[in-house]
Amino acid sequence: MIILIIVIELIKAMKKTKIGVIGLGYVGLPLAVEFGLKFKTVGFDINNKRLNQLKKGVDITNEVNSEKFMNSLKKNYLSLEDDILKLKDCNIYIITVPTPIDKNNNPDLSPLLKATEEVAKILSKDDIVIYESTVYPGCTEEDCIPVLEKISSLKFNTDFFCGYSPERINPGDKKHTLTNILKVTSGSNKKTSIFVDNLYKQIIEAGTYLAPSIKVAEAAKIIENSQRDINIAFMNELSKIFNMLDINTYEVLKAASTKWNFLNFKPGLVGGHCIGVDPYYLAQKAKQIGYNPEIILSGRRINDGMSTHVVNQLIKEMIKRKIDVSEAEILILGLTFKENCPDTRNTRVIEIINQLDELNCNITVCDPVADKKEVFDIYGLKITNSIPRKKFDCILVAVSHNQFKLIDFSNLTRNKSIVYDLKGIISNFNTITL
């Protein structure tokens, strides 16, 4: 009977729902568009350039269906703002800002806390604040809620409520998109939990999983990426061993994958805003409670060292083939942190470029999906989107974009040229691999 009463109240509340999405990047924009098809929704971002593009229906991340996006805007269900006061009449706030690390690999909560402060300024009685940013277990309740209480002068779980529903967006993946990935939800009390879960059910076709607490939901998300990081680190360590044994790592993995329960991970560079970052959040929390997370940090050390390993392997091969390192013409294929995705955040390829640049190599970087202006603004690096028409001493296939699989490398190489295929995607040319 109590549950029935709660559900009836939730249905009434749902009809009055107006949603504010804080942060319109890879996570926030798809969320705002989907909610904007069913509820009055306001998307907020402090990046005016990004907002101006979005208001014209242009999304450089390519994460949203353009037809859906335009429908949200045209129906006037979705509006885009850079003034937090324009969100004052919202009653649901969803925070989707990045949670990066600093130069010492320590969690940097400043974007999250700044967004929390902005929401706290306009928070009203009975509002719900939902966090989607990846954090360590306890962050929402220990770091964010005190900020909401202090600035709003409202009392948590009496005057306002919170939820946590971790993002599971996979940038560049057109199969596993927001609506068809099962969504974990949680809330600060039973009534809020049910409301948050039902709210996401309005847009998530794959369904939802209601976690028993916010901390459980936070922990579930952080271990998803930590698990991948550790498995990739194992593959990277294997690649080093097999390289010394003169065994092709990808041939080994191909053979091993014939067993039904073999996990299909591959070696490579680990960058981006999730897998290369999130384990440090969990590691810091573990240290705070007096536990040294050996496996997590060991995996991070291996993966963080792969760019240097690649450069060392490349230099050894150049010396073996009597290629003058300081005069070498090198083509780097791919700059983004993953295949078929324009996102260059925290890409490890830039570390390879910088190390080769210190050796005075002549470097050309080609990435058909990266935004040239954005790359220059972030890294001060000029790239091309087209395959150059010249021959190189070394070609490094750093990212497995689909376009690279079609290249005729005989047009780009000389007799003693090196083609170093980090991703094992080239089958029609003699390459060296991790």
Short mmCIF file of C-alpha atoms in Angstrom, two decimals, residues 6 13 46 73 89 125 130 148 192 220 262 291 369 427:
data_model
loop_
_atom_site.label_atom_id
_atom_site.label_comp_id
_atom_site.label_asym_id
_atom_site.label_seq_id
_atom_site.Cartn_x
_atom_site.Cartn_y
_atom_site.Cartn_z
CA ILE A 6 4.48 6.56 -3.54
CA ALA A 13 5.29 14.75 -9.80
CA ILE A 46 29.60 27.63 -19.91
CA LEU A 73 14.72 22.13 -30.30
CA ASP A 89 12.28 26.95 -12.46
CA LYS A 125 12.49 23.05 -1.81
CA ILE A 130 21.21 13.81 -9.85
CA LEU A 148 24.46 22.09 -1.85
CA THR A 192 13.71 9.54 -4.41
CA ALA A 220 29.70 0.03 -9.72
CA PHE A 262 38.54 -16.04 -23.08
CA TYR A 291 44.51 0.42 1.87
CA VAL A 369 37.91 12.32 -37.78
CA SER A 427 46.45 -7.49 -42.84
#
